[in-house]
Short mmCIF file of C-alpha atoms in Angstrom, two decimals:
data_model
loop_
_atom_site.label_atom_id
_atom_site.label_comp_id
_atom_site.label_asym_id
_atom_site.label_seq_id
_atom_site.Cartn_x
_atom_site.Cartn_y
_atom_site.Cartn_z
CA MET A 14 -41.62 25.83 -97.56
CA THR A 15 -41.58 22.10 -95.11
CA PHE A 16 -45.35 21.28 -96.28
CA GLN A 17 -45.22 17.77 -98.40
CA PRO A 18 -45.81 18.58 -101.57
CA THR A 19 -49.06 16.45 -102.23
CA ALA A 20 -52.50 16.99 -103.71
CA GLY A 21 -55.52 17.45 -101.16
CA LEU A 22 -59.42 18.26 -101.54
CA GLY A 23 -61.88 21.17 -100.47
CA LEU A 24 -64.06 19.19 -98.25
CA LYS A 25 -66.94 19.48 -98.19
CA PRO A 26 -70.19 18.22 -95.82
CA GLN A 27 -71.26 15.79 -98.13
CA HIS A 28 -68.13 14.03 -97.75
CA TYR A 29 -67.39 14.57 -94.14
CA ALA A 30 -67.89 10.45 -94.68
CA ASP A 31 -65.89 9.35 -97.53
CA ALA A 32 -63.01 11.80 -96.36
CA LEU A 33 -62.36 10.01 -92.87
CA ALA A 34 -62.88 6.64 -94.80
CA CYS A 35 -60.57 7.76 -97.81
CA TRP A 36 -57.41 5.95 -97.70
CA ALA A 37 -55.11 7.54 -99.79
CA GLU A 38 -51.51 8.82 -99.66
CA GLY A 39 -51.10 11.86 -98.95
CA LEU A 40 -54.25 13.74 -99.31
CA TRP A 41 -54.91 16.73 -97.20
CA PHE A 42 -58.19 18.94 -97.07
CA GLU A 43 -59.02 22.20 -97.07
CA VAL A 44 -62.31 23.22 -96.01
CA HIS A 45 -63.14 27.79 -95.55
CA PRO A 46 -62.91 28.54 -91.86
CA GLU A 47 -65.83 31.12 -92.17
CA ASN A 48 -67.63 27.45 -92.29
CA TYR A 49 -66.77 26.55 -89.09
CA MET A 50 -66.57 29.43 -86.63
CA ALA A 51 -69.28 27.96 -84.25
CA ALA A 52 -69.19 27.23 -80.44
CA GLY A 53 -69.50 23.26 -81.14
CA GLY A 54 -72.19 20.77 -82.66
CA PRO A 55 -71.28 18.45 -85.52
CA ARG A 56 -69.60 20.08 -88.50
CA LEU A 57 -66.97 21.06 -85.67
CA ALA A 58 -66.67 17.17 -84.67
CA TRP A 59 -66.64 16.25 -88.42
CA LEU A 60 -64.09 18.17 -88.66
CA ASP A 61 -61.72 17.09 -85.30
CA ALA A 62 -62.16 14.01 -86.77
CA ILE A 63 -60.93 14.06 -90.08
CA ALA A 64 -58.23 16.17 -88.65
CA ARG A 65 -56.91 13.52 -86.36
CA ASP A 66 -56.09 11.75 -89.63
CA ARG A 67 -55.19 14.96 -91.93
CA PRO A 68 -53.39 17.52 -92.30
CA ILE A 69 -55.93 20.50 -92.68
CA SER A 70 -56.12 23.67 -94.78
CA LEU A 71 -57.78 26.78 -93.26
CA HIS A 72 -58.35 29.11 -96.31
CA GLY A 73 -59.77 32.55 -95.83
CA VAL A 74 -62.49 34.09 -97.90
CA GLY A 75 -64.03 36.84 -95.17
CA LEU A 76 -61.05 39.24 -93.78
CA SER A 77 -60.60 40.95 -96.75
CA LEU A 78 -57.02 42.18 -96.47
CA ALA A 79 -57.41 44.35 -99.24
CA ALA A 80 -59.85 47.00 -97.33
CA ASP A 81 -59.48 50.35 -96.75
CA GLU A 82 -60.28 49.08 -92.71
CA SER A 83 -58.03 46.93 -90.90
CA PRO A 84 -59.32 43.42 -90.13
CA ASP A 85 -62.31 42.87 -88.52
CA GLU A 86 -61.28 41.78 -84.95
CA ASP A 87 -63.61 39.66 -83.91
CA HIS A 88 -63.27 37.74 -86.88
CA LEU A 89 -59.46 37.50 -87.04
CA ALA A 90 -60.24 36.13 -82.91
CA ALA A 91 -62.87 33.23 -84.58
CA LEU A 92 -60.05 32.73 -87.03
CA LYS A 93 -57.25 32.06 -84.43
CA ARG A 94 -59.59 29.73 -82.26
CA LEU A 95 -59.58 27.29 -85.13
CA VAL A 96 -55.55 27.85 -86.09
CA ASP A 97 -54.98 26.83 -82.32
CA ARG A 98 -57.76 24.09 -82.22
CA TYR A 99 -56.68 22.74 -85.55
CA ARG A 100 -52.56 23.56 -85.94
CA PRO A 101 -53.86 23.81 -89.63
CA MET A 102 -50.21 22.89 -92.15
CA VAL A 103 -51.55 26.20 -94.17
CA VAL A 104 -53.82 29.37 -93.08
CA SER A 105 -54.27 31.18 -96.38
CA GLU A 106 -56.28 34.71 -97.47
CA HIS A 107 -56.53 36.83 -100.49
CA LEU A 108 -55.60 39.72 -102.45
CA ALA A 109 -58.78 41.01 -102.45
CA TRP A 110 -61.63 42.71 -100.11
CA SER A 111 -65.16 42.23 -99.12
CA MET A 112 -65.98 44.03 -95.91
CA ARG A 113 -66.47 47.68 -95.78
CA ARG A 114 -68.44 49.32 -93.09
CA GLY A 115 -69.28 46.00 -91.68
CA VAL A 116 -70.93 45.13 -94.75
CA TYR A 117 -70.18 41.67 -95.83
CA ALA A 118 -70.09 41.17 -99.76
CA PRO A 119 -69.43 37.32 -100.28
CA ASP A 120 -66.72 38.08 -103.26
CA LEU A 121 -62.61 38.90 -104.22
CA LEU A 122 -62.64 42.67 -104.69
CA PRO A 123 -60.52 44.34 -106.88
CA PHE A 124 -58.64 47.08 -105.96
CA PRO A 125 -56.06 49.78 -107.54
CA ARG A 126 -51.78 48.00 -106.70
CA THR A 127 -50.84 51.49 -105.40
CA ARG A 128 -48.40 51.73 -103.25
CA ALA A 129 -50.72 53.36 -100.92
CA ALA A 130 -52.49 49.87 -101.36
CA LEU A 131 -49.41 48.24 -100.63
CA ASP A 132 -48.82 49.83 -97.21
CA ARG A 133 -52.08 49.06 -96.25
CA ILE A 134 -52.05 45.72 -97.04
CA ALA A 135 -48.58 44.56 -95.42
CA ALA A 136 -49.86 46.41 -92.19
CA ASN A 137 -53.07 43.97 -92.70
CA VAL A 138 -51.13 41.15 -93.14
CA ASP A 139 -48.49 42.26 -90.74
CA ARG A 140 -51.77 42.17 -88.08
CA MET A 141 -53.60 38.80 -89.18
CA GLN A 142 -50.09 36.56 -88.87
CA SER A 143 -49.41 38.39 -85.40
CA VAL A 144 -52.55 37.47 -84.14
CA LEU A 145 -52.26 34.11 -85.49
CA GLY A 146 -48.58 33.62 -84.87
CA ARG A 147 -47.69 32.47 -87.83
CA GLN A 148 -47.34 33.06 -91.18
CA VAL A 149 -50.09 32.71 -93.63
CA LEU A 150 -50.74 33.00 -97.23
CA ILE A 151 -51.74 35.21 -99.69
CA GLU A 152 -53.98 34.12 -103.24
CA ASN A 153 -53.82 35.74 -106.79
CA PRO A 154 -57.76 36.43 -106.95
CA SER A 155 -59.56 36.31 -110.53
CA LEU A 156 -60.19 39.64 -112.00
CA TYR A 157 -62.95 41.03 -114.60
CA LEU A 158 -62.28 44.98 -114.79
CA PRO A 159 -58.96 46.17 -116.65
CA LEU A 160 -58.70 48.79 -113.57
CA THR A 161 -55.76 51.61 -114.04
CA GLY A 162 -54.11 53.31 -111.88
CA HIS A 163 -51.76 50.26 -111.07
CA ASP A 164 -48.77 51.47 -109.53
CA LEU A 165 -47.95 47.72 -109.74
CA GLY A 166 -48.56 44.29 -111.28
CA GLU A 167 -49.78 41.72 -109.33
CA VAL A 168 -46.80 39.67 -109.32
CA GLU A 169 -44.87 42.10 -108.04
CA PHE A 170 -47.21 43.63 -105.92
CA LEU A 171 -47.69 39.93 -104.19
CA ALA A 172 -43.33 39.44 -104.27
CA GLU A 173 -43.21 42.64 -102.56
CA LEU A 174 -45.87 42.26 -99.91
CA SER A 175 -44.09 38.81 -99.19
CA LYS A 176 -40.82 40.19 -99.01
CA ARG A 177 -42.57 42.87 -96.36
CA THR A 178 -44.15 41.29 -94.03
CA GLY A 179 -42.54 37.56 -94.75
CA CYS A 180 -46.16 35.61 -95.77
CA GLY A 181 -45.99 33.06 -99.03
CA LEU A 182 -48.13 32.89 -101.82
CA LEU A 183 -50.56 30.98 -102.89
CA VAL A 184 -50.74 30.76 -106.82
CA ASP A 185 -53.91 29.92 -107.77
CA VAL A 186 -53.48 28.97 -111.49
CA ASN A 187 -57.08 28.91 -112.53
CA ASN A 188 -57.60 32.68 -111.76
CA VAL A 189 -54.04 33.29 -113.29
CA HIS A 190 -55.89 31.90 -116.45
CA VAL A 191 -58.81 33.50 -115.99
CA SER A 192 -57.43 36.98 -114.78
CA ALA A 193 -54.78 36.45 -118.14
CA SER A 194 -57.72 36.08 -120.10
CA ASN A 195 -60.00 38.39 -119.43
CA LEU A 196 -57.39 41.17 -118.84
CA GLY A 197 -55.24 40.13 -121.57
CA PHE A 198 -51.65 39.73 -120.36
CA ARG A 199 -49.62 36.29 -120.50
CA ALA A 200 -50.19 33.39 -118.48
CA GLU A 201 -47.12 31.69 -118.45
CA ALA A 202 -45.34 35.14 -118.54
CA TYR A 203 -47.29 35.89 -115.18
CA LEU A 204 -45.98 32.40 -113.89
CA ASP A 205 -42.54 32.46 -114.92
CA ALA A 206 -42.13 35.47 -112.85
CA ILE A 207 -43.64 34.33 -109.17
CA PRO A 208 -40.47 33.84 -107.33
CA ALA A 209 -40.19 30.55 -106.78
CA ALA A 210 -39.52 30.37 -103.20
CA ALA A 211 -42.04 32.44 -102.46
CA VAL A 212 -45.01 30.15 -103.35
CA GLY A 213 -46.26 27.87 -100.25
CA GLU A 214 -49.36 26.46 -101.95
CA ILE A 215 -51.23 25.73 -105.51
CA HIS A 216 -54.78 26.14 -106.58
CA LEU A 217 -56.79 24.05 -109.54
CA ALA A 218 -60.14 24.84 -109.85
CA GLY A 219 -62.53 24.78 -112.70
CA HIS A 220 -64.31 28.27 -115.01
CA ALA A 221 -66.46 28.58 -117.08
CA ALA A 222 -67.35 31.09 -120.43
CA ASP A 223 -70.28 34.03 -119.38
CA GLU A 224 -73.43 33.25 -121.05
CA ARG A 225 -73.66 35.91 -122.33
CA LEU A 226 -70.57 36.88 -123.69
CA GLY A 227 -68.63 33.75 -123.95
CA GLU A 228 -64.82 33.14 -124.11
CA ALA A 229 -64.29 37.57 -123.60
CA LEU A 230 -65.38 37.11 -120.69
CA LEU A 231 -64.20 33.85 -118.02
CA ILE A 232 -65.33 33.05 -114.93
CA ASP A 233 -63.98 31.38 -111.47
CA THR A 234 -67.27 29.12 -110.89
CA HIS A 235 -65.18 26.40 -109.40
CA ASP A 236 -68.27 24.40 -110.86
CA ARG A 237 -66.80 21.81 -113.05
CA PRO A 238 -63.67 19.82 -113.73
CA VAL A 239 -60.52 21.73 -114.10
CA SER A 240 -59.53 22.98 -117.66
CA GLU A 241 -56.71 21.14 -120.01
CA ALA A 242 -55.32 24.54 -120.51
CA VAL A 243 -54.83 24.83 -116.62
CA TRP A 244 -53.63 22.05 -116.20
CA ARG A 245 -50.78 22.62 -118.42
CA LEU A 246 -49.91 25.93 -116.91
CA TYR A 247 -49.98 23.98 -113.64
CA ALA A 248 -47.15 21.56 -114.79
CA ARG A 249 -45.08 24.35 -116.25
CA LEU A 250 -45.19 26.28 -112.74
CA ILE A 251 -44.40 23.08 -110.80
CA ASP A 252 -42.06 22.20 -113.88
CA ARG A 253 -39.84 25.72 -112.34
CA ILE A 254 -41.16 26.11 -109.00
CA GLY A 255 -40.97 22.64 -107.60
CA PRO A 256 -43.31 20.43 -106.28
CA ARG A 257 -45.67 22.16 -103.25
CA PRO A 258 -49.34 21.12 -101.60
CA THR A 259 -51.54 21.49 -104.68
CA LEU A 260 -55.72 21.67 -104.23
CA ILE A 261 -58.76 21.04 -106.57
CA GLU A 262 -61.07 23.40 -105.56
CA ARG A 263 -64.89 22.65 -105.85
CA ASP A 264 -67.87 24.42 -104.72
CA ASP A 265 -71.03 24.59 -106.70
CA GLU A 266 -72.36 21.47 -108.65
CA VAL A 267 -70.47 19.33 -106.59
CA PRO A 268 -70.30 15.25 -107.39
CA ASP A 269 -69.25 12.70 -105.41
CA PHE A 270 -66.15 12.18 -103.64
CA GLY A 271 -64.62 9.88 -105.69
CA THR A 272 -64.98 11.73 -109.27
CA LEU A 273 -62.88 14.66 -106.82
CA MET A 274 -60.38 12.08 -105.80
CA THR A 275 -59.73 11.16 -109.32
CA GLU A 276 -59.19 15.22 -110.52
CA ARG A 277 -57.30 15.83 -106.86
CA ASP A 278 -55.00 12.08 -107.87
CA ARG A 279 -54.12 13.39 -111.47
CA ALA A 280 -52.38 15.89 -109.41
CA HIS A 281 -50.71 13.89 -107.03
CA ARG A 282 -49.57 11.66 -110.12
CA LEU A 283 -48.13 15.23 -111.65
CA LEU A 284 -46.59 15.64 -108.30
CA ALA A 285 -44.86 12.74 -107.68
CA ALA A 286 -43.35 12.38 -111.22
CA ARG A 287 -42.09 16.12 -110.60
CA GLU A 288 -40.16 14.65 -107.17
CA LEU A 289 -38.70 12.10 -109.19
CA ALA A 290 -37.57 14.56 -111.88
CA ASP A 291 -35.66 16.06 -109.04
CA ALA A 292 -34.23 12.54 -107.41
CA MET B 4 -55.89 56.85 -103.26
CA PRO B 5 -57.26 53.25 -102.24
CA GLU B 6 -60.44 55.03 -99.50
CA ARG B 7 -61.75 56.59 -102.59
CA PHE B 8 -61.65 53.89 -104.70
CA HIS B 9 -63.40 51.56 -102.15
CA ALA B 10 -66.66 53.49 -101.98
CA ARG B 11 -66.82 54.30 -105.49
CA PHE B 12 -66.72 50.53 -106.43
CA LEU B 13 -69.58 49.98 -103.73
CA ASP B 14 -71.66 52.66 -105.65
CA ALA B 15 -70.67 51.12 -109.21
CA LEU B 16 -71.83 47.95 -107.70
CA ALA B 17 -75.28 49.15 -106.28
CA GLY B 18 -75.76 50.70 -109.74
CA ASP B 19 -73.45 53.78 -110.79
CA ALA B 20 -71.01 52.07 -113.25
CA ARG B 21 -69.55 55.61 -113.54
CA ALA B 22 -68.92 55.74 -110.66
CA ILE B 23 -65.23 53.67 -110.92
CA SER B 24 -65.01 55.80 -114.62
CA ALA B 25 -61.46 57.06 -113.20
CA TRP B 26 -60.15 53.92 -112.82
CA CYS B 27 -61.78 52.01 -115.36
CA VAL B 28 -64.04 53.04 -118.68
CA GLY B 29 -64.69 51.04 -121.50
CA PRO B 30 -67.37 48.11 -122.89
CA GLY B 31 -66.02 45.50 -120.54
CA VAL B 32 -66.71 47.38 -117.46
CA GLU B 33 -70.43 46.79 -117.15
CA ALA B 34 -70.09 42.97 -117.53
CA GLY B 35 -67.38 43.04 -115.60
CA LEU B 36 -69.37 44.41 -112.49
CA SER B 37 -71.76 42.19 -113.07
CA VAL B 38 -69.92 39.21 -112.75
CA TYR B 39 -69.23 40.81 -109.44
CA ARG B 40 -73.13 41.12 -108.50
CA ASN B 41 -73.89 38.15 -109.74
CA THR B 42 -71.66 36.41 -107.42
CA ILE B 43 -72.15 38.48 -104.51
CA ALA B 44 -75.69 38.43 -104.29
CA LYS B 45 -75.69 34.43 -105.23
CA GLY B 46 -73.59 34.23 -102.00
CA ARG B 47 -75.91 35.87 -100.26
CA SER B 48 -78.64 34.31 -101.15
CA ASP B 49 -77.33 30.40 -101.59
CA ALA B 50 -76.08 31.76 -97.35
CA LEU B 51 -79.38 32.49 -96.13
CA SER B 52 -81.30 29.62 -98.65
CA ALA B 53 -79.47 27.25 -96.27
CA MET B 54 -80.99 27.79 -93.32
CA PHE B 55 -84.72 27.76 -94.14
CA PRO B 56 -85.25 24.76 -96.03
CA THR B 57 -88.22 23.99 -94.17
CA VAL B 58 -89.72 27.49 -95.90
CA GLU B 59 -87.97 25.86 -98.95
CA GLN B 60 -90.24 22.52 -98.45
CA VAL B 61 -93.44 24.50 -98.78
CA VAL B 62 -92.60 28.06 -101.69
CA GLY B 63 -89.75 26.08 -103.97
CA PRO B 64 -86.55 26.83 -104.11
CA ASP B 65 -86.91 29.67 -106.79
CA TRP B 66 -89.07 31.57 -104.55
CA LEU B 67 -87.05 31.57 -101.95
CA ALA B 68 -83.50 32.36 -103.86
CA ALA B 69 -85.99 35.40 -105.15
CA ALA B 70 -86.92 35.95 -101.90
CA ALA B 71 -83.85 36.01 -100.39
CA ARG B 72 -82.01 38.26 -102.85
CA LEU B 73 -84.39 41.14 -101.98
CA HIS B 74 -83.97 40.60 -98.50
CA ALA B 75 -80.15 40.97 -98.73
CA ASP B 76 -80.37 43.84 -100.08
CA GLU B 77 -82.67 45.32 -97.59
CA VAL B 78 -81.03 43.69 -95.31
CA PRO B 79 -76.92 42.60 -95.90
CA PRO B 80 -74.99 40.30 -93.91
CA ARG B 81 -72.84 42.13 -91.14
CA ARG B 82 -70.15 39.08 -90.81
CA ALA B 83 -67.79 37.04 -93.09
CA SER B 84 -68.92 33.60 -91.59
CA LEU B 85 -72.70 33.15 -93.04
CA LEU B 86 -74.01 30.37 -91.04
CA THR B 87 -75.82 32.39 -89.38
CA TYR B 88 -76.82 34.57 -91.54
CA GLY B 89 -80.83 35.01 -91.95
CA GLU B 90 -81.63 35.83 -88.45
CA ASP B 91 -83.69 38.62 -89.45
CA PHE B 92 -85.61 36.54 -92.30
CA PRO B 93 -88.74 35.28 -90.48
CA ALA B 94 -89.84 38.95 -89.34
CA TRP B 95 -88.80 40.22 -93.02
CA LEU B 96 -91.27 37.46 -94.22
CA ALA B 97 -94.16 38.45 -91.92
CA ASP B 98 -94.28 41.76 -93.98
CA PHE B 99 -93.62 39.75 -97.14
CA PRO B 100 -96.22 40.93 -100.03
CA PRO B 101 -96.28 37.83 -101.69
CA ALA B 102 -96.06 35.37 -98.58
CA ALA B 103 -99.64 37.22 -97.88
CA ASP B 104 -101.52 34.19 -98.59
CA MET B 105 -99.05 31.60 -96.11
CA PRO B 106 -99.24 33.07 -93.26
CA PHE B 107 -97.48 30.45 -91.46
CA LEU B 108 -94.89 30.99 -93.38
CA ALA B 109 -92.93 33.45 -91.01
CA GLY B 110 -93.07 30.73 -88.18
CA LEU B 111 -91.90 28.04 -90.12
CA ALA B 112 -88.48 30.22 -90.97
CA ARG B 113 -88.27 31.06 -87.27
CA LEU B 114 -88.34 27.04 -86.21
CA ASP B 115 -85.70 26.82 -88.79
CA VAL B 116 -83.63 29.85 -87.40
CA LEU B 117 -83.70 28.21 -84.38
CA TRP B 118 -82.57 24.34 -85.33
CA THR B 119 -79.72 26.14 -87.06
CA VAL B 120 -78.71 27.89 -83.81
CA ALA B 121 -79.07 24.62 -81.73
CA HIS B 122 -76.73 22.97 -84.32
CA LEU B 123 -74.08 25.73 -84.22
CA ALA B 124 -74.71 25.70 -80.24
CA ALA B 125 -71.73 24.78 -77.58
CA ASP B 126 -71.33 20.95 -77.24
CA ALA B 127 -71.70 19.83 -73.57
CA ALA B 128 -72.87 16.90 -71.76
CA PRO B 129 -76.78 16.64 -70.82
CA LEU B 130 -78.05 16.74 -67.65
CA ASP B 131 -77.72 12.47 -65.82
CA PRO B 132 -81.45 11.46 -65.23
CA ALA B 133 -80.20 9.97 -61.91
CA ARG B 134 -79.72 13.49 -60.14
CA MET B 135 -83.28 14.42 -61.36
CA ALA B 136 -84.97 11.92 -60.24
CA ALA B 137 -82.82 12.12 -56.75
CA LEU B 138 -84.25 15.32 -55.70
CA ARG B 139 -86.38 15.11 -53.76
CA PRO B 140 -89.28 18.45 -53.53
CA GLU B 141 -88.42 19.67 -50.49
CA ASP B 142 -85.51 20.98 -52.08
CA PHE B 143 -87.09 22.98 -55.01
CA ALA B 144 -87.06 26.02 -54.03
CA ARG B 145 -83.60 25.64 -53.80
CA SER B 146 -83.00 24.02 -57.29
CA THR B 147 -82.14 25.68 -60.48
CA LEU B 148 -82.13 23.92 -64.02
CA ALA B 149 -79.54 25.28 -66.60
CA LEU B 150 -80.08 24.80 -69.84
CA HIS B 151 -78.39 22.80 -72.10
CA PRO B 152 -76.93 25.45 -74.80
CA ALA B 153 -78.05 23.99 -77.85
CA THR B 154 -81.74 23.78 -76.03
CA ARG B 155 -84.44 26.33 -77.99
CA PHE B 156 -88.05 26.53 -78.12
CA ALA B 157 -90.28 28.74 -79.08
CA GLY B 158 -94.59 28.82 -78.59
CA PHE B 159 -97.28 29.63 -81.26
CA ASP B 160 -100.83 30.56 -80.58
CA GLU B 161 -101.50 27.98 -83.55
CA SER B 162 -100.51 23.96 -84.29
CA LEU B 163 -97.44 25.53 -86.22
CA PRO B 164 -94.99 23.19 -84.51
CA SER B 165 -96.68 19.95 -85.97
CA LEU B 166 -96.32 21.57 -89.42
CA TRP B 167 -92.65 22.26 -89.51
CA ARG B 168 -91.83 18.76 -87.76
CA ALA B 169 -94.53 17.50 -90.54
CA LEU B 170 -92.80 19.47 -93.34
CA GLN B 171 -89.11 18.01 -92.10
CA PRO B 172 -86.93 16.11 -95.16
CA ALA B 173 -87.44 12.60 -92.91
CA GLY B 174 -91.59 12.54 -92.89
CA PRO B 175 -93.91 12.52 -96.05
CA PRO B 176 -94.92 16.70 -96.85
CA PRO B 177 -98.10 17.17 -95.72
CA ALA B 178 -101.03 17.65 -97.84
CA ARG B 179 -102.13 21.23 -97.11
CA PHE B 180 -101.17 23.63 -95.41
CA GLU B 181 -103.64 23.69 -92.08
CA LEU B 182 -103.31 25.14 -89.17
CA GLU B 183 -105.36 24.29 -86.13
CA LEU B 184 -106.17 26.92 -83.31
CA ARG B 185 -104.34 25.77 -80.20
CA PRO B 186 -101.44 26.46 -78.63
CA GLU B 187 -98.14 24.57 -79.44
CA GLY B 188 -94.50 24.91 -78.53
CA LEU B 189 -91.61 22.95 -80.33
CA LEU B 190 -88.71 22.16 -78.51
CA ILE B 191 -85.01 21.56 -79.82
CA VAL B 192 -82.61 19.69 -78.40
CA ARG B 193 -79.05 18.29 -79.35
CA PRO B 194 -77.32 16.53 -76.28
CA GLY B 195 -75.01 15.42 -78.33
CA LEU B 196 -74.37 15.66 -82.05
CA GLU B 197 -78.39 14.96 -83.01
CA ILE B 198 -80.94 17.18 -83.26
CA GLU B 199 -84.22 16.21 -81.45
CA THR B 200 -87.42 17.98 -81.85
CA LEU B 201 -90.54 17.86 -79.89
CA VAL B 202 -93.79 19.65 -79.90
CA VAL B 203 -94.99 20.24 -76.15
CA GLY B 204 -97.76 22.35 -74.86
CA PRO B 205 -97.51 25.76 -73.28
CA GLY B 206 -97.10 24.12 -69.10
CA ALA B 207 -93.59 22.80 -71.14
CA LEU B 208 -92.86 26.24 -72.19
CA ALA B 209 -93.34 28.49 -69.93
CA PHE B 210 -91.33 26.04 -67.48
CA LEU B 211 -88.34 25.74 -69.70
CA SER B 212 -89.05 29.82 -69.96
CA ALA B 213 -88.71 30.05 -65.92
CA CYS B 214 -85.69 27.69 -66.05
CA ALA B 215 -83.69 30.32 -68.89
CA GLU B 216 -84.21 32.88 -66.69
CA GLY B 217 -83.06 31.03 -63.37
CA ALA B 218 -86.16 30.86 -61.59
CA SER B 219 -86.49 27.61 -59.03
CA LEU B 220 -87.70 24.45 -59.72
CA ALA B 221 -90.46 25.61 -57.41
CA ASP B 222 -91.26 29.07 -59.36
CA ALA B 223 -90.64 26.83 -62.41
CA ALA B 224 -93.56 24.45 -61.55
CA VAL B 225 -95.90 26.94 -60.67
CA GLY B 226 -95.61 28.38 -63.63
CA ALA B 227 -96.23 25.50 -65.44
CA LEU B 228 -99.08 24.81 -63.53
CA THR B 229 -100.63 28.44 -64.07
CA ALA B 230 -99.87 28.14 -68.01
CA GLU B 231 -101.43 24.65 -68.13
CA ALA B 232 -103.97 23.79 -65.94
CA GLY B 233 -103.72 19.59 -64.77
CA LEU B 234 -100.68 19.44 -66.52
CA ASP B 235 -98.37 16.14 -65.22
CA LEU B 236 -95.45 17.70 -63.27
CA SER B 237 -93.38 14.64 -62.77
CA ARG B 238 -93.81 13.65 -66.54
CA LEU B 239 -93.29 16.67 -67.98
CA PHE B 240 -89.62 16.43 -66.14
CA ALA B 241 -89.05 13.25 -67.32
CA THR B 242 -89.44 13.78 -70.58
CA LEU B 243 -87.66 17.03 -70.58
CA VAL B 244 -84.38 15.60 -68.83
CA ALA B 245 -84.67 12.60 -70.89
CA ALA B 246 -84.59 14.51 -74.02
CA GLY B 247 -81.30 16.37 -72.85
CA ALA B 248 -82.93 19.73 -72.40
CA PHE B 249 -81.07 20.60 -69.19
CA GLN B 250 -77.20 20.80 -68.83
CA SER B 251 -77.14 21.08 -65.02
CA LEU B 252 -78.64 21.36 -61.38
CA ARG B 253 -78.10 23.38 -59.19
CA THR B 254 -79.56 23.01 -55.25
CA LEU B 255 -78.08 25.41 -53.20
CA PRO B 256 -77.12 24.35 -49.49
#
């Protein structure tokens, strides 16, 4: 992968001015394209200004690649307009679904990882990449249900998807931790099996224990700092595969920009140290 | 087959956990499903609530979130971009029994929708006031004014636009939610990146509506005078053009 392996931040509208003024080395920003699918106005103007100085990553949440139908062509066209406008360093989506028969459920829904599902999703990723004219990265979701009927494990499925379509992988270490805890597998073994060459980006975020069930059910809330357990998994992952662009995600209970930058700088230091180790 | 799973999973989310029993049984099923149900309900409700800050000023965030969840169950989003999700909420609110003692609420919601639509509209340079000033009255019948892409307006039989403006965060909230029975309109413009709002009369609304339909300036002016006797037309032109309500002026040869 050719992207600069530095640390970035999820960009929130309340931080536009701070983001524009920040001079931190290697800083980049990620946004959900769904929040910028407008004809014009201040949001696009802010992103235009920030994208002049910083690399941008477009991280989609609504294309529903794991649906039992093709991706929505209007949505794909709107995404293409943003890709053309911002020339992002990364475009990514999820191994999940959220749209069916024209109704949108804003979540990352699970599915049985069958061979038939792999065929369908590979066709959807092909469609996405051919419309956008570029490679995309696919992210592992957080899982909350012990589904049966899988033909492939999640890593195996993602590796096969990457091999078939040429897509890269976005490894969300917090999602691995949450899924491993909820479904009872070892996060370390999962991360160790990921094909290093396919990984184009890493996500880090905070999670919470369910109010009723406690640690038995972890929820990918993005409403607090990254946990120490996730930082340890992250260090293990980059130790094996080398540095990759790494994002701190926060979508709820968003603190001030400086607080988020402190977390982002921690990832930045780990990446720099990992790069030195190679040199 | 995955086809069967997706439909069944939506049934399970809707309340029937047995719908996915072929893939998932045990004590964790309800708990897992409720994570998805909560995330979906919160995502829809948060997006919808974000479009109605003025309604929120009146009813508070909890009331709005509860109403938004009920609305989302009946009218779920049809697109993955939720920027404009909520366009059907004002009409729904008008028939929502708990809002019956707040007859102004649906109108406030309608103006909040127009604000968002203006906020997201295409960018364009507004009409140069000098062009309008140079137009000769004898050319009015051959000229049309095109609205700026962000321009939105709505008229009411009561002073709802004044109430909406008083509820904006910049100003102090009104002590009482009382409407006066006088026709008023709200004009929303965004000539640059900042939105501005003006309370306008029926003459201005008639003029803007006529322009939106492509009427000549002469016809639009007649419509404005019919709607509001004694209207000062040149002042109206000056106000609307200075506000940035128009994008272009065309005069046929």
